[in-house]
PDB file of C-alpha atoms in Angstrom:
ATOM      1  CA  MET A   1     -29.032  43.280 -27.431  1.00 66.00           C
ATOM      2  CA  ALA A   2     -26.125  42.088 -25.550  1.00 76.00           C
ATOM      3  CA  TYR A   3     -28.046  39.457 -23.344  1.00 74.00           C
ATOM      4  CA  GLU A   4     -29.879  38.596 -26.140  1.00 81.00           C
ATOM      5  CA  THR A   5     -27.151  37.488 -28.518  1.00 82.00           C
ATOM      6  CA  GLN A   6     -25.528  35.833 -25.689  1.00 79.00           C
ATOM      7  CA  PHE A   7     -29.270  33.687 -24.959  1.00 79.00           C
ATOM      8  CA  PHE A   8     -29.870  32.824 -28.545  1.00 79.00           C
ATOM      9  CA  GLY A   9     -26.440  32.336 -29.959  1.00 82.00           C
ATOM     10  CA  PHE A  10     -27.182  35.764 -32.740  1.00 85.00           C
ATOM     11  CA  THR A  11     -27.997  38.713 -32.741  1.00 88.00           C
ATOM     12  CA  PRO A  12     -31.769  39.385 -33.223  1.00 88.00           C
ATOM     13  CA  GLN A  13     -31.439  42.332 -36.077  1.00 89.00           C
ATOM     14  CA  THR A  14     -29.710  39.113 -37.879  1.00 89.00           C
ATOM     15  CA  CYS A  15     -32.441  37.289 -37.641  1.00 89.00           C
ATOM     16  CA  MET A  16     -35.168  39.560 -38.649  1.00 90.00           C
ATOM     17  CA  LEU A  17     -32.766  40.790 -42.142  1.00 91.00           C
ATOM     18  CA  ARG A  18     -32.734  36.820 -42.561  1.00 91.00           C
ATOM     19  CA  ILE A  19     -36.647  36.726 -42.163  1.00 91.00           C
ATOM     20  CA  TYR A  20     -36.643  39.809 -44.612  1.00 91.00           C
ATOM     21  CA  LEU A  21     -34.176  38.162 -47.423  1.00 92.00           C
ATOM     22  CA  ALA A  22     -36.101  34.893 -47.205  1.00 93.00           C
ATOM     23  CA  PHE A  23     -39.365  36.583 -47.549  1.00 91.00           C
ATOM     24  CA  GLN A  24     -38.347  38.667 -50.662  1.00 90.00           C
ATOM     25  CA  ASP A  25     -36.491  35.239 -51.790  1.00 91.00           C
ATOM     26  CA  TYR A  26     -40.383  33.177 -51.520  1.00 92.00           C
ATOM     27  CA  LEU A  27     -42.094  36.793 -53.281  1.00 90.00           C
ATOM     28  CA  PHE A  28     -39.381  36.227 -55.830  1.00 90.00           C
ATOM     29  CA  GLU A  29     -39.998  32.741 -57.088  1.00 91.00           C
ATOM     30  CA  ILE A  30     -43.646  32.750 -56.455  1.00 90.00           C
ATOM     31  CA  MET A  31     -44.591  35.553 -58.889  1.00 89.00           C
ATOM     32  CA  VAL A  32     -42.451  33.676 -61.672  1.00 89.00           C
ATOM     33  CA  VAL A  33     -44.547  30.325 -60.733  1.00 91.00           C
ATOM     34  CA  VAL A  34     -47.729  33.145 -60.633  1.00 88.00           C
ATOM     35  CA  GLU A  35     -46.578  34.574 -64.590  1.00 89.00           C
ATOM     36  CA  SER A  36     -45.778  31.016 -65.930  1.00 90.00           C
ATOM     37  CA  VAL A  37     -49.334  29.902 -64.886  1.00 88.00           C
ATOM     38  CA  ILE A  38     -50.628  33.148 -66.601  1.00 86.00           C
ATOM     39  CA  LEU A  39     -48.330  32.845 -69.852  1.00 85.00           C
ATOM     40  CA  LYS A  40     -49.964  29.261 -69.875  1.00 87.00           C
ATOM     41  CA  LYS A  41     -53.401  29.975 -69.833  1.00 83.00           C
ATOM     42  CA  LEU A  42     -53.443  32.484 -71.679  1.00 82.00           C
ATOM     43  CA  GLU A  43     -51.618  30.109 -74.311  1.00 80.00           C
ATOM     44  CA  ALA A  44     -54.707  28.131 -74.100  1.00 79.00           C
ATOM     45  CA  LEU A  45     -57.147  31.058 -74.926  1.00 76.00           C
ATOM     46  CA  PRO A  46     -56.390  31.219 -79.188  1.00 72.00           C
ATOM     47  CA  SER A  47     -58.775  34.897 -78.858  1.00 74.00           C
ATOM     48  CA  CYS A  48     -56.608  36.642 -76.728  1.00 71.00           C
ATOM     49  CA  ARG A  49     -54.573  39.493 -77.898  1.00 75.00           C
ATOM     50  CA  ILE A  50     -52.534  39.840 -74.435  1.00 77.00           C
ATOM     51  CA  SER A  51     -48.355  39.499 -75.162  1.00 80.00           C
ATOM     52  CA  ARG A  52     -45.699  38.225 -72.879  1.00 80.00           C
ATOM     53  CA  SER A  53     -44.039  41.107 -72.523  1.00 85.00           C
ATOM     54  CA  GLU A  54     -47.553  42.980 -70.947  1.00 87.00           C
ATOM     55  CA  VAL A  55     -47.642  39.715 -68.636  1.00 85.00           C
ATOM     56  CA  ARG A  56     -43.890  40.416 -67.861  1.00 88.00           C
ATOM     57  CA  GLN A  57     -44.650  44.431 -67.302  1.00 90.00           C
ATOM     58  CA  SER A  58     -47.585  43.299 -65.379  1.00 89.00           C
ATOM     59  CA  THR A  59     -46.191  40.983 -62.768  1.00 89.00           C
ATOM     60  CA  GLU A  60     -43.427  43.594 -62.007  1.00 90.00           C
ATOM     61  CA  LYS A  61     -46.043  46.228 -61.380  1.00 92.00           C
ATOM     62  CA  PHE A  62     -47.590  43.451 -59.016  1.00 90.00           C
ATOM     63  CA  LEU A  63     -44.516  42.379 -57.310  1.00 89.00           C
ATOM     64  CA  HIS A  64     -43.707  45.979 -56.981  1.00 91.00           C
ATOM     65  CA  PHE A  65     -47.159  46.685 -54.983  1.00 92.00           C
ATOM     66  CA  MET A  66     -46.413  43.636 -53.195  1.00 90.00           C
ATOM     67  CA  LYS A  67     -42.861  44.352 -51.824  1.00 89.00           C
ATOM     68  CA  ALA A  68     -43.650  48.108 -50.983  1.00 89.00           C
ATOM     69  CA  ARG A  69     -47.084  46.568 -48.629  1.00 91.00           C
ATOM     70  CA  PHE A  70     -44.385  43.292 -47.383  1.00 89.00           C
ATOM     71  CA  HIS A  71     -41.797  46.648 -46.348  1.00 88.00           C
ATOM     72  CA  GLN A  72     -44.732  48.219 -44.492  1.00 89.00           C
ATOM     73  CA  LEU A  73     -45.825  45.469 -42.740  1.00 90.00           C
ATOM     74  CA  PHE A  74     -42.252  43.812 -41.935  1.00 91.00           C
ATOM     75  CA  GLY A  75     -41.219  47.288 -40.043  1.00 88.00           C
ATOM     76  CA  LYS A  76     -44.390  46.466 -37.515  1.00 90.00           C
ATOM     77  CA  MET A  77     -43.801  42.940 -37.305  1.00 90.00           C
ATOM     78  CA  GLU A  78     -39.866  42.944 -36.664  1.00 90.00           C
ATOM     79  CA  GLU A  79     -40.408  46.335 -33.502  1.00 89.00           C
ATOM     80  CA  VAL A  80     -42.982  43.402 -32.039  1.00 89.00           C
ATOM     81  CA  LEU A  81     -40.796  40.245 -32.905  1.00 88.00           C
ATOM     82  CA  LEU A  82     -37.915  42.414 -31.393  1.00 86.00           C
ATOM     83  CA  GLN A  83     -40.012  44.138 -27.955  1.00 86.00           C
ATOM     84  CA  LEU A  84     -42.259  40.280 -27.381  1.00 84.00           C
ATOM     85  CA  VAL A  85     -40.356  37.252 -29.032  1.00 85.00           C
ATOM     86  CA  LEU A  86     -36.471  38.061 -29.532  1.00 84.00           C
ATOM     87  CA  SER A  87     -36.135  40.121 -25.510  1.00 85.00           C
ATOM     88  CA  ILE A  88     -35.088  38.717 -22.552  1.00 81.00           C
ATOM     89  CA  PRO A  89     -37.252  40.309 -19.760  1.00 79.00           C
ATOM     90  CA  GLU A  90     -35.147  42.462 -17.125  1.00 78.00           C
ATOM     91  CA  ASN A  91     -36.278  39.356 -14.107  1.00 77.00           C
ATOM     92  CA  VAL A  92     -34.314  36.593 -16.146  1.00 76.00           C
ATOM     93  CA  LEU A  93     -31.085  35.502 -15.793  1.00 74.00           C
ATOM     94  CA  LEU A  94     -28.851  33.082 -18.234  1.00 76.00           C
ATOM     95  CA  PRO A  95     -27.466  29.852 -15.955  1.00 74.00           C
ATOM     96  CA  GLU A  96     -24.058  30.771 -17.061  1.00 72.00           C
ATOM     97  CA  ASP A  97     -24.378  34.437 -15.205  1.00 74.00           C
ATOM     98  CA  ARG A  98     -26.061  33.151 -11.577  1.00 72.00           C
ATOM     99  CA  ALA A  99     -22.911  33.078 -10.520  1.00 70.00           C
ATOM    100  CA  HIS A 100     -23.118  36.534 -10.085  1.00 70.00           C
ATOM    101  CA  GLN A 101     -26.515  36.849  -8.583  1.00 70.00           C
ATOM    102  CA  GLN A 102     -24.640  34.425  -6.259  1.00 71.00           C
ATOM    103  CA  TYR A 103     -21.536  36.017  -5.705  1.00 73.00           C
ATOM    104  CA  PRO A 104     -21.905  40.111  -6.171  1.00 77.00           C
ATOM    105  CA  CYS A 105     -19.170  41.974  -6.443  1.00 75.00           C
ATOM    106  CA  SER A 106     -18.889  45.822  -6.625  1.00 79.00           C
ATOM    107  CA  ARG A 107     -16.920  47.429  -9.569  1.00 81.00           C
ATOM    108  CA  GLU A 108     -14.198  48.247  -7.348  1.00 87.00           C
ATOM    109  CA  GLU A 109     -13.951  44.709  -5.823  1.00 83.00           C
ATOM    110  CA  PHE A 110     -14.095  43.381  -9.326  1.00 83.00           C
ATOM    111  CA  ARG A 111     -10.664  45.799 -10.273  1.00 89.00           C
ATOM    112  CA  ALA A 112      -9.440  44.105  -7.262  1.00 90.00           C
ATOM    113  CA  LEU A 113     -10.121  40.862  -8.316  1.00 88.00           C
ATOM    114  CA  ARG A 114      -8.696  41.829 -11.612  1.00 90.00           C
ATOM    115  CA  ASP A 115      -5.617  42.955 -10.387  1.00 93.00           C
ATOM    116  CA  GLU A 116      -4.874  39.990  -8.011  1.00 94.00           C
ATOM    117  CA  VAL A 117      -5.439  38.074 -10.930  1.00 94.00           C
ATOM    118  CA  GLU A 118      -2.942  39.560 -13.030  1.00 94.00           C
ATOM    119  CA  GLN A 119      -0.382  39.469 -10.031  1.00 94.00           C
ATOM    120  CA  LEU A 120      -0.855  36.279  -9.369  1.00 94.00           C
ATOM    121  CA  GLN A 121      -0.207  35.380 -13.773  1.00 95.00           C
ATOM    122  CA  GLN A 122       2.656  37.659 -13.101  1.00 94.00           C
ATOM    123  CA  GLN A 123       4.087  35.240 -10.461  1.00 94.00           C
ATOM    124  CA  CYS A 124       3.178  32.273 -12.331  1.00 94.00           C
ATOM    125  CA  ARG A 125       5.123  33.741 -15.449  1.00 94.00           C
ATOM    126  CA  ALA A 126       8.291  34.806 -13.424  1.00 94.00           C
ATOM    127  CA  GLU A 127       8.101  31.400 -11.352  1.00 94.00           C
ATOM    128  CA  ALA A 128       8.067  29.325 -15.078  1.00 93.00           C
ATOM    129  CA  ALA A 129      11.053  31.056 -16.200  1.00 93.00           C
ATOM    130  CA  ALA A 130      12.825  30.512 -13.114  1.00 93.00           C
ATOM    131  CA  GLY A 131      12.201  26.816 -13.329  1.00 93.00           C
ATOM    132  CA  GLN A 132      13.394  26.510 -17.056  1.00 93.00           C
ATOM    133  CA  ALA A 133      16.132  28.929 -16.102  1.00 92.00           C
ATOM    134  CA  LEU A 134      17.034  25.820 -12.930  1.00 92.00           C
ATOM    135  CA  ARG A 135      16.534  23.568 -15.519  1.00 92.00           C
ATOM    136  CA  ALA A 136      18.866  25.090 -17.909  1.00 90.00           C
ATOM    137  CA  GLU A 137      21.209  24.780 -15.244  1.00 91.00           C
ATOM    138  CA  LEU A 138      20.843  21.731 -13.501  1.00 91.00           C
ATOM    139  CA  GLU A 139      21.537  20.711 -17.791  1.00 91.00           C
ATOM    140  CA  GLU A 140      25.024  22.555 -17.066  1.00 90.00           C
ATOM    141  CA  GLN A 141      25.867  20.737 -14.013  1.00 91.00           C
ATOM    142  CA  LYS A 142      25.495  17.520 -16.079  1.00 90.00           C
ATOM    143  CA  ALA A 143      27.241  18.271 -18.326  1.00 88.00           C
ATOM    144  CA  VAL A 144      30.083  19.707 -15.970  1.00 88.00           C
ATOM    145  CA  GLN A 145      29.758  16.388 -14.124  1.00 89.00           C
ATOM    146  CA  ALA A 146      30.244  13.990 -17.004  1.00 88.00           C
ATOM    147  CA  GLU A 147      33.556  16.237 -17.701  1.00 87.00           C
ATOM    148  CA  LEU A 148      34.515  15.478 -14.303  1.00 87.00           C
ATOM    149  CA  GLU A 149      34.027  12.711 -14.534  1.00 87.00           C
ATOM    150  CA  LYS A 150      36.199  11.849 -17.558  1.00 85.00           C
ATOM    151  CA  LEU A 151      39.211  13.330 -16.082  1.00 80.00           C
ATOM    152  CA  GLU A 152      38.863  11.220 -13.045  1.00 83.00           C
ATOM    153  CA  GLN A 153      39.147   8.035 -14.850  1.00 85.00           C
ATOM    154  CA  TRP A 154      42.244   9.831 -16.902  1.00 76.00           C
ATOM    155  CA  PHE A 155      44.087  10.758 -13.484  1.00 72.00           C
ATOM    156  CA  ASP A 156      42.740   7.324 -11.982  1.00 75.00           C
ATOM    157  CA  GLY A 157      44.499   5.609 -15.740  1.00 75.00           C
ATOM    158  CA  LEU A 158      47.501   7.778 -15.086  1.00 67.00           C
ATOM    159  CA  GLU A 159      47.908   6.503 -11.544  1.00 71.00           C
ATOM    160  CA  ASN A 160      47.440   3.057 -12.710  1.00 73.00           C
ATOM    161  CA  ILE A 161      49.884   3.119 -15.671  1.00 69.00           C
ATOM    162  CA  CYS A 162      52.913   4.757 -12.590  1.00 67.00           C
ATOM    163  CA  ARG A 163      52.022   2.153 -10.384  1.00 70.00           C
ATOM    164  CA  GLU A 164      52.686  -0.429 -13.008  1.00 70.00           C
ATOM    165  CA  ARG A 165      55.952   1.276 -14.320  1.00 62.00           C
ATOM    166  CA  GLY A 166      57.513   1.737 -10.143  1.00 62.00           C
ATOM    167  CA  THR A 167      56.779   5.727 -10.266  1.00 61.00           C
ATOM    168  CA  GLY A 168      55.090   5.216  -6.396  1.00 59.00           C
ATOM    169  CA  ASN A 169      51.901   7.393  -6.119  1.00 62.00           C
ATOM    170  CA  PHE A 170      50.704   9.594  -8.974  1.00 59.00           C
ATOM    171  CA  LYS A 171      50.076  12.479  -6.843  1.00 65.00           C
ATOM    172  CA  GLU A 172      53.051  13.172  -5.060  1.00 67.00           C
ATOM    173  CA  SER A 173      54.627  12.428  -8.252  1.00 66.00           C
ATOM    174  CA  LEU A 174      52.536  15.125 -10.018  1.00 68.00           C
ATOM    175  CA  GLU A 175      53.266  17.572  -6.914  1.00 73.00           C
ATOM    176  CA  PHE A 176      57.424  16.556  -7.524  1.00 68.00           C
ATOM    177  CA  LEU A 177      56.539  17.215 -11.293  1.00 68.00           C
ATOM    178  CA  THR A 178      54.927  20.836 -10.189  1.00 79.00           C
ATOM    179  CA  GLN A 179      57.653  21.940  -7.871  1.00 78.00           C
ATOM    180  CA  ASN A 180      60.344  21.372 -10.553  1.00 72.00           C
ATOM    181  CA  CYS A 181      58.463  23.270 -13.280  1.00 80.00           C
ATOM    182  CA  GLN A 182      58.239  26.400 -10.741  1.00 82.00           C
ATOM    183  CA  LYS A 183      61.535  26.109  -9.866  1.00 81.00           C
ATOM    184  CA  LEU A 184      62.356  25.641 -13.836  1.00 80.00           C
ATOM    185  CA  GLN A 185      60.788  28.736 -14.052  1.00 84.00           C
ATOM    186  CA  GLY A 186      62.812  30.432 -11.969  1.00 82.00           C
ATOM    187  CA  VAL A 187      66.327  29.408 -13.086  1.00 80.00           C
ATOM    188  CA  LEU A 188      65.444  30.168 -16.645  1.00 82.00           C
ATOM    189  CA  GLY A 189      63.732  34.061 -15.437  1.00 82.00           C
ATOM    190  CA  ASP A 190      67.484  34.379 -13.926  1.00 80.00           C
ATOM    191  CA  VAL A 191      68.855  33.321 -17.049  1.00 81.00           C
ATOM    192  CA  GLU A 192      67.317  35.726 -18.905  1.00 82.00           C
ATOM    193  CA  LYS A 193      67.875  38.569 -16.221  1.00 82.00           C
ATOM    194  CA  LYS A 194      71.030  38.078 -16.462  1.00 80.00           C
ATOM    195  CA  SER A 195      71.434  37.884 -20.701  1.00 80.00           C
ATOM    196  CA  ARG A 196      70.030  41.041 -20.545  1.00 80.00           C
ATOM    197  CA  LYS A 197      72.737  42.458 -18.065  1.00 79.00           C
ATOM    198  CA  ILE A 198      75.301  40.947 -20.752  1.00 80.00           C
ATOM    199  CA  LYS A 199      73.442  42.632 -23.604  1.00 74.00           C
ATOM    200  CA  LYS A 200      73.382  45.656 -21.774  1.00 76.00           C
ATOM    201  CA  ARG A 201      77.335  45.779 -20.834  1.00 71.00           C
ATOM    202  CA  ASP A 202      78.127  44.699 -24.181  1.00 63.00           C
TER     203      ASP A 202
END
């Protein structure tokens, strides 16, 4: 009865079980009240020889009889209620299911739609991951840009210092120093080679 459960918000069997338990609880409460009333009536009769235990036994027998009768009657009542009251006819359609009536589809069409939805979800996840990667790369580029700006400021500062001290263009000076360093490295290499030859001769 899944459709009934969707409509009512509870299973019909659960409803019947609650009715059964509620009736049993009320039956127990009524029997306690009846027993107390009988005991009061008997206390008012001084010549009565019925004891409390006899009243309790009779009450329990009557309760057992009532439970058995109710169980039989409840089976029939449950069948009637489940068929006529707590069931939805086949021609009735719930409001949330009217879309299926307006746009019917076969199982193959439903599977195709489900596959398409899964593909779109995968594409969305891939695009989200790509967007996250691009954002991370953009953050790295910002960090590199900041470092480049610092270097540029540092070079500008060196160039200003060189101008103030009359050394001319900083770029030319840097190129000159680079060339001299390369020449010195070459001379140093020649000296090392010659020293090795001398050591070999010795």
